Short mmCIF file of C-alpha atoms in Angstrom, two decimals:
data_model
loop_
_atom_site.label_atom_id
_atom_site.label_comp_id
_atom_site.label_asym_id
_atom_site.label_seq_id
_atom_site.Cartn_x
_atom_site.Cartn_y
_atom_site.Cartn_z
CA UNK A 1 -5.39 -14.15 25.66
CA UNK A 2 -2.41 -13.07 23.61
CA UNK A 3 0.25 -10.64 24.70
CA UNK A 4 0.15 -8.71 21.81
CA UNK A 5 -2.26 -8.87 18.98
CA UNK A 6 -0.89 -7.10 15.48
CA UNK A 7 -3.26 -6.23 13.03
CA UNK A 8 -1.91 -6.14 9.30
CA UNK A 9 0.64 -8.78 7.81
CA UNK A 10 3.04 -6.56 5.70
CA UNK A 11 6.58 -5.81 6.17
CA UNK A 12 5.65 -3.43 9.31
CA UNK A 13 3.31 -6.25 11.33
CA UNK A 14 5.18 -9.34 10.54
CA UNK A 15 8.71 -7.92 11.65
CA UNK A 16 6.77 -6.90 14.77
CA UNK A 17 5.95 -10.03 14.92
CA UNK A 18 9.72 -11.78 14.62
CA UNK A 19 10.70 -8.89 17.35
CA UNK A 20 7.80 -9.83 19.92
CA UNK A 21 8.40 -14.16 19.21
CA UNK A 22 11.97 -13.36 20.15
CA UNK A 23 11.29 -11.77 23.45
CA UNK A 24 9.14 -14.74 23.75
CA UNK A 25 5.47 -13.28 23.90
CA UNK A 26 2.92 -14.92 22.48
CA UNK A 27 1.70 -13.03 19.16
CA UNK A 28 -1.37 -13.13 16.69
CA UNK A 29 -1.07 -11.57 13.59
CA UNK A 30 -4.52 -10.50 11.66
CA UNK A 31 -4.36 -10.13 8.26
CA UNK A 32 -8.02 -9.64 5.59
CA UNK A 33 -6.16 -10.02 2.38
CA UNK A 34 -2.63 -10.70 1.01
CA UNK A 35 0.59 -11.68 3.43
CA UNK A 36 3.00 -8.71 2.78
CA UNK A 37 1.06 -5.86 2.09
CA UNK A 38 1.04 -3.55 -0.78
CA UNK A 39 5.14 -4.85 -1.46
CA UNK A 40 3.58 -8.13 -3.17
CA UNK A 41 2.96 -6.00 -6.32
CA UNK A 42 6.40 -5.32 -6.89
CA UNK A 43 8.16 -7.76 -9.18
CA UNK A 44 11.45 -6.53 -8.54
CA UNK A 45 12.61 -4.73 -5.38
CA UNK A 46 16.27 -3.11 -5.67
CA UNK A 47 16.60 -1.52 -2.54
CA UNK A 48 16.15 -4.17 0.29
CA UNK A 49 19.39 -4.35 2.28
CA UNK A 50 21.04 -7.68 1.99
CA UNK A 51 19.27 -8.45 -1.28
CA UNK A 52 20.45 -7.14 -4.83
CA UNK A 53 16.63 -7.99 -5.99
CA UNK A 54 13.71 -9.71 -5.34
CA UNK A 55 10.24 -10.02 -5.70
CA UNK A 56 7.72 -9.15 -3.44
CA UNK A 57 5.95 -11.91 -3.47
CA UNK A 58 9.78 -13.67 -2.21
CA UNK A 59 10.36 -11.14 0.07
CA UNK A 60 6.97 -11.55 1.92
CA UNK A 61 7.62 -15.18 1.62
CA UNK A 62 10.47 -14.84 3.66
CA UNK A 63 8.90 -12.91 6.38
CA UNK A 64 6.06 -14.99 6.64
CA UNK A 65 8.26 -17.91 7.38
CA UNK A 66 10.26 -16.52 9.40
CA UNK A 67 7.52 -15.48 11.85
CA UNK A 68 5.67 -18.31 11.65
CA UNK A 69 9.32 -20.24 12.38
CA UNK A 70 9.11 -18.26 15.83
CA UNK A 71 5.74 -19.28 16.70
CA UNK A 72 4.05 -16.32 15.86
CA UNK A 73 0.07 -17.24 14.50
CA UNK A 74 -1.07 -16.09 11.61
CA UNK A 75 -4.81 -15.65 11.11
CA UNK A 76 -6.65 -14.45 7.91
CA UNK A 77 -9.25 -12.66 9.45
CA UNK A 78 -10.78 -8.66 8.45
CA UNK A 79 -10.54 -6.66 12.37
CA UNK A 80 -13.16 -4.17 12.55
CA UNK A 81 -12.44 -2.77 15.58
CA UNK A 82 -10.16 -2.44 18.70
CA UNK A 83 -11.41 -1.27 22.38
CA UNK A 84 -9.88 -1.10 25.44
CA UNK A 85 -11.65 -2.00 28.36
CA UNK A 86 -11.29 -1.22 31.90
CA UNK A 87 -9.13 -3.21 33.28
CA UNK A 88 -6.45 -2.33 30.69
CA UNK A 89 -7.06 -5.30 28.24
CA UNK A 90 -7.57 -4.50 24.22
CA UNK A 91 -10.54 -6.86 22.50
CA UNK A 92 -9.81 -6.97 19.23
CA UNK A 93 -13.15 -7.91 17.28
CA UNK A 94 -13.20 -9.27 13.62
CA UNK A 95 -15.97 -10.17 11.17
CA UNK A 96 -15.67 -13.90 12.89
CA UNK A 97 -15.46 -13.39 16.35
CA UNK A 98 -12.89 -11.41 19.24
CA UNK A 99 -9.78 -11.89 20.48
CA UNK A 100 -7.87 -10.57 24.30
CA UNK A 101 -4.93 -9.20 24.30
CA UNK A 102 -2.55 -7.06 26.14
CA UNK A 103 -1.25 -4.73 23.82
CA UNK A 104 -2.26 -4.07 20.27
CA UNK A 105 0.13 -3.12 17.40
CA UNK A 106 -1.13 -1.64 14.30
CA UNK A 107 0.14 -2.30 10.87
CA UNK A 108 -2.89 -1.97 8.30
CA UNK A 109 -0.67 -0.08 5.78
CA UNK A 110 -2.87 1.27 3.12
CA UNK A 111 -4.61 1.26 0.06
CA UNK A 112 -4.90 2.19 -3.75
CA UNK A 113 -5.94 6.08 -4.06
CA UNK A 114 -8.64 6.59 -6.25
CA UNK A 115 -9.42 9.22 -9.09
CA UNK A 116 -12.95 9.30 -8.05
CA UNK A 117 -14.48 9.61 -11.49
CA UNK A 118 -17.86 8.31 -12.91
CA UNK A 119 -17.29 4.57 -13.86
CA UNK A 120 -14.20 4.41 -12.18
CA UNK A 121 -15.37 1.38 -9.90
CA UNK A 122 -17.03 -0.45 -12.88
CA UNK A 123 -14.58 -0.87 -14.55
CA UNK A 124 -11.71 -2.05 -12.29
CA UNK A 125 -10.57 -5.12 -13.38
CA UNK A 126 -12.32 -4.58 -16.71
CA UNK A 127 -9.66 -1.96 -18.42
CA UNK A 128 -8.36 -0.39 -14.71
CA UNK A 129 -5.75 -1.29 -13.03
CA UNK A 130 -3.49 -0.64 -9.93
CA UNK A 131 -0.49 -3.48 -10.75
CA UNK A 132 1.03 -4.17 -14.18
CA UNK A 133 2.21 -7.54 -12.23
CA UNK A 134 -1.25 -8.84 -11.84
CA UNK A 135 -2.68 -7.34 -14.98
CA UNK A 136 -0.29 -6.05 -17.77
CA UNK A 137 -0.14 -9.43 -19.66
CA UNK A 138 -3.80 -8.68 -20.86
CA UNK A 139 -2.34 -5.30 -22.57
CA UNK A 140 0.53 -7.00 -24.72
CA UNK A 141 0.55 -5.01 -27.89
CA UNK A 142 -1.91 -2.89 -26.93
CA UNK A 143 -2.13 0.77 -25.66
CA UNK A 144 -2.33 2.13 -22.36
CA UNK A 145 -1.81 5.37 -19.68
CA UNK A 146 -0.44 4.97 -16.51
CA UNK A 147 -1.65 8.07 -14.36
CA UNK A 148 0.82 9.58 -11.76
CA UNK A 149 4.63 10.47 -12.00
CA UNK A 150 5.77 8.72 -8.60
CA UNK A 151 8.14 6.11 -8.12
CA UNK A 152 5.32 3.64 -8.46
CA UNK A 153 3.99 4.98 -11.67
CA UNK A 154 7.01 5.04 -13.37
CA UNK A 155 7.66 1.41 -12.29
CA UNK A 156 4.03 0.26 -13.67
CA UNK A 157 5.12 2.72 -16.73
CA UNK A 158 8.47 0.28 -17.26
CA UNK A 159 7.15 -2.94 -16.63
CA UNK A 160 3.70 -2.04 -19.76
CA UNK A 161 6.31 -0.33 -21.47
CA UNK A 162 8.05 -4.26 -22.12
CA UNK A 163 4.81 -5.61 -23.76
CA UNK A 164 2.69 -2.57 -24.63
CA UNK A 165 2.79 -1.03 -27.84
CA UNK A 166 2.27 2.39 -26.29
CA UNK A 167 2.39 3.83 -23.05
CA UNK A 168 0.65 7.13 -22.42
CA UNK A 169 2.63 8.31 -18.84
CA UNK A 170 -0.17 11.31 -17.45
CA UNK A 171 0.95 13.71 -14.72
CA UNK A 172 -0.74 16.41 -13.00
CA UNK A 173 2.14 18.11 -12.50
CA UNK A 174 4.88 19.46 -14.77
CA UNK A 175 7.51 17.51 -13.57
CA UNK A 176 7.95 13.44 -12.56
CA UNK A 177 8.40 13.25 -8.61
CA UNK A 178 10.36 9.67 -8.94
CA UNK A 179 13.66 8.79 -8.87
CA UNK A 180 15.63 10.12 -11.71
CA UNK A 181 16.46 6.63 -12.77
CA UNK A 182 13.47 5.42 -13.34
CA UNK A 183 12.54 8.19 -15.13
CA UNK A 184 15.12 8.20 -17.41
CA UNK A 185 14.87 4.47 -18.02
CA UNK A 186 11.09 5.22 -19.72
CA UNK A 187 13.01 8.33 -21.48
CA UNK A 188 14.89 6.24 -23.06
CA UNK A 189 11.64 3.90 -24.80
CA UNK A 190 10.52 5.28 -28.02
CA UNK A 191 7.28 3.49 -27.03
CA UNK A 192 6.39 5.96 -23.87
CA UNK A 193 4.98 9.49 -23.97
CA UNK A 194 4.76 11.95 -21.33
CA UNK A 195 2.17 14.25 -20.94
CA UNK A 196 2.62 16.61 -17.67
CA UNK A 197 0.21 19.23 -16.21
CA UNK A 198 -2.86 16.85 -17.29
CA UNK A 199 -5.85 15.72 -14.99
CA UNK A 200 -7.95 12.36 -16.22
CA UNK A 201 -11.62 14.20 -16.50
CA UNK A 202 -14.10 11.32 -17.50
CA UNK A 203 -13.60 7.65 -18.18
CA UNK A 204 -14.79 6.80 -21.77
CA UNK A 205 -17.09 3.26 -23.09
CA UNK A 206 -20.22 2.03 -21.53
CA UNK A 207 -20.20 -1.30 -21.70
CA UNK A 208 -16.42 -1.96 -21.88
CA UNK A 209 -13.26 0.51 -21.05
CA UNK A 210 -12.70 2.52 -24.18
CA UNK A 211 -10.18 5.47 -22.97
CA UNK A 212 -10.34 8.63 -20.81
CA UNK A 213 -10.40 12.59 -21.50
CA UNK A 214 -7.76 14.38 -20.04
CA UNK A 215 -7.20 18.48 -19.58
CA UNK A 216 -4.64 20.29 -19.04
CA UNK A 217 -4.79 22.64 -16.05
CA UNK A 218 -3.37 25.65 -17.10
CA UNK A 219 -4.72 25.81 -20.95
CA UNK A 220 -8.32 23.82 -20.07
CA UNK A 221 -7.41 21.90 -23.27
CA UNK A 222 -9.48 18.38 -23.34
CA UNK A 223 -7.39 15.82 -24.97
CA UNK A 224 -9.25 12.63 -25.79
CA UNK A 225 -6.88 9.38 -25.33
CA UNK A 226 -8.54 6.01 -26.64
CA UNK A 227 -7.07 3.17 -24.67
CA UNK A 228 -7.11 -0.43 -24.23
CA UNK A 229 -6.23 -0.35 -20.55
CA UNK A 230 -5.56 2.39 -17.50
CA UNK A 231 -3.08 1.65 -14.83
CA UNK A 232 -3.66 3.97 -11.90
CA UNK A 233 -0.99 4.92 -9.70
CA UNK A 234 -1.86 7.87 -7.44
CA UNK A 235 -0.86 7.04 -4.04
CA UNK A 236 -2.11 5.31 -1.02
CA UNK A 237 -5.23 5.86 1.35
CA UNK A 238 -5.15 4.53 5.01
CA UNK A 239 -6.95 1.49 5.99
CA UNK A 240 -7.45 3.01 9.45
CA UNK A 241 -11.49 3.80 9.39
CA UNK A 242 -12.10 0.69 11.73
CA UNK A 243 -9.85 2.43 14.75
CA UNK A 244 -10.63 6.06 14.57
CA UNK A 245 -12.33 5.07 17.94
CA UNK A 246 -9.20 4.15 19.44
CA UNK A 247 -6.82 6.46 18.24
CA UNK A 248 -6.51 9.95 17.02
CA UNK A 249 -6.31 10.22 13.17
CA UNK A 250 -4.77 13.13 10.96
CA UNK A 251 -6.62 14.93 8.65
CA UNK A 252 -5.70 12.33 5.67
CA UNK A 253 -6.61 9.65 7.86
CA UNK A 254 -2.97 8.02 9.31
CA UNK A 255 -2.66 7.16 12.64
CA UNK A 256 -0.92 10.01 14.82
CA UNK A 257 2.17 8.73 16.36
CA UNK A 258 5.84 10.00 16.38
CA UNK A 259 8.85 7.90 15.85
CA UNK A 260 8.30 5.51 18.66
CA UNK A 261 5.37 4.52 16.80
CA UNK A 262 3.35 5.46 19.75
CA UNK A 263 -0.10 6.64 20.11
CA UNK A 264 -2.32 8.38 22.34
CA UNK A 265 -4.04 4.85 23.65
CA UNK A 266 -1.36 3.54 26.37
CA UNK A 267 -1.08 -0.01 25.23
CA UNK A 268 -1.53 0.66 21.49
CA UNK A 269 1.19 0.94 19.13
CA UNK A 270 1.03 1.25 15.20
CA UNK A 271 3.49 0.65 12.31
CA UNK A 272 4.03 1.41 8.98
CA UNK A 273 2.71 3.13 6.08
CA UNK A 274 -0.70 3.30 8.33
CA UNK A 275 1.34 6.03 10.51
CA UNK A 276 2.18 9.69 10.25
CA UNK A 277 5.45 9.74 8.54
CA UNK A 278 7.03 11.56 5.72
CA UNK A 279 9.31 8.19 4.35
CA UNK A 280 6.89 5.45 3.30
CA UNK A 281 9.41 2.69 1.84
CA UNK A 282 9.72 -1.01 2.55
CA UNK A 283 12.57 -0.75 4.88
CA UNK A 284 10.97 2.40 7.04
CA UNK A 285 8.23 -0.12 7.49
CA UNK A 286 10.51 -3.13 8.84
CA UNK A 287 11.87 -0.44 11.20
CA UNK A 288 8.40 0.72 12.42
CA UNK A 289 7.48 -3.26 12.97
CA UNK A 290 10.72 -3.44 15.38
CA UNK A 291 10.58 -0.11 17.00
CA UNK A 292 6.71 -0.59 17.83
CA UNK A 293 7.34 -4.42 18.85
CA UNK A 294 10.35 -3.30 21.41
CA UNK A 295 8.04 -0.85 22.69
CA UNK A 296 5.20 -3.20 23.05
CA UNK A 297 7.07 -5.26 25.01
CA UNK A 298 8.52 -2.57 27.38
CA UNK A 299 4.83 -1.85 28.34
CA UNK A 300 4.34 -5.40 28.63
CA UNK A 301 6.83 -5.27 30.78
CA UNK A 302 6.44 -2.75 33.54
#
């Protein structure tokens, strides 16, 4: 039995976690994939207080330690579902087994948004990408689209832009929604086209990843693009299907909760960019993962 069980170990769970070790409850933190969430793609983070840049992977590094340095365990387990029983005690059940606890916080964060096209899946990994960290070494003088004009695509769009010999930047709409900064950094590579008001259409190749059509919304032109490799970077999805018993989910599938990351489950708490919230950054997360934590342990409390 664990006073509070957090599911998810990015920024949002694991500061949860530093915040519940040091008002000395006993944690577990469940985590199916990668310590630090979706922030272990970036290579370089600028906008961490305290820290003029650092990785991802460095910055998770950190957290994880420091955690763990509290006494907080750390399990690498996939939850599947959370239930409170009668007597006011969550069971938290994974693929191996369940664990007791008396309050549940969670962190899931998200995922990578899909186009949803034919041949999308079959080729991921295989000429489509989400992370030009993990992957953009394999397109060194080769060409490439990124596909989305947020601050994530036009960080994928610099990083190819460093090895690619061209990088095709396609936007739905006709404008870039990222930081002006970014944006002007790629202006500023004679190696990077923009094309705006452009939807990907159909995937091209059979057996291997040979380019994508795009149209234009407005003219229903069909460009064809022939590519080596496509880096997708459309958003986030929720990883929040295994708790819609628990808790009440929006229409895109976050967690309902206001500010003090509560939720309509007395007991249950959530965190991050798994939430309803209109900032999604690193450091929104971090403040989620106290705010929830504090108010875990108020319930806890009483």
């Amino acid at each position: 039995m664990y006073d509070i069980i957090i599911v998810g170990a990015g920024p949002a769970g694991l500061t949860a976690a530093i915040y519940a070790r040091r008002a000395d409850k006993s944690v577990l933190v469940l985590e199916k994939g990668m310590f630090g969430g979706q922030m272990t793609f970036s290579p370089k983070i600028e906008n961490y207080p305290g820290f003029g840049q650092i990785s991802g992977n460095e910055l998770a590094e950190k957290l994880v330690d420091h955690a763990v340095t509290l006494g907080a365990e750390i399990d690498l387990q996939e939850v599947t579902g959370v239930r409170k029983e009668g007597n006011g005690i969550f069971v938290v059940t994974t693929e191996e087994g369940e664990f007791m606890a008396h309050s549940v916080i969670i962190a899931t964060g998200s995922r990578h948004r899909m186009l949803g096209l034919s041949k999308e899946e079959r080729f991921v990994g295989e000429g489509i990408s989400f992370c030009a960290v993990c992957d953009g070494a394999f397109y060194a003088d080769k060409t490439v689209a990124v596909i989305g004009g947020g601050n994530s695509a036009l960080q994928e769009a610099i990083m190819l832009s460093d090895g690619c010999e061209k990088v095709y930047v396609v936007q739905n709409l006709d404008f870039l929604t990222g930081e002006e900064k970014l944006a002007a950094i790629l202006r500023e590579r004679e190696n990077v086209e923009f094309i705006f008001g452009c939807v990907v259409e159909e995937i091209l190749g059979e057996d291997t990843f040979g380019g994508i059509v795009i149209k234009n919304e407005k003219s229903g032109e069909k460009i064809r693009l022939d590519l080596d490799g496509m880096f997708v970077a459309i958003g986030q999805v929720p990883e929040n299907e295994p708790f819609k018993n628990a808790v009440t989910l929006s229409d895109r599938g976050y967690i309902v909760s206001d500010e003090d990351c509560l939720t309509d489950t007395e007991g249950l708490f959530t965190a991050g960019d798994c939430r309803t919230k209109k900032i999604r950054q690193i450091t929104t997360a971090c403040g989620d993962g106290a705010v929830a934590a504090l108010a875990a342990c108020r319930y806890l409390d009483k």
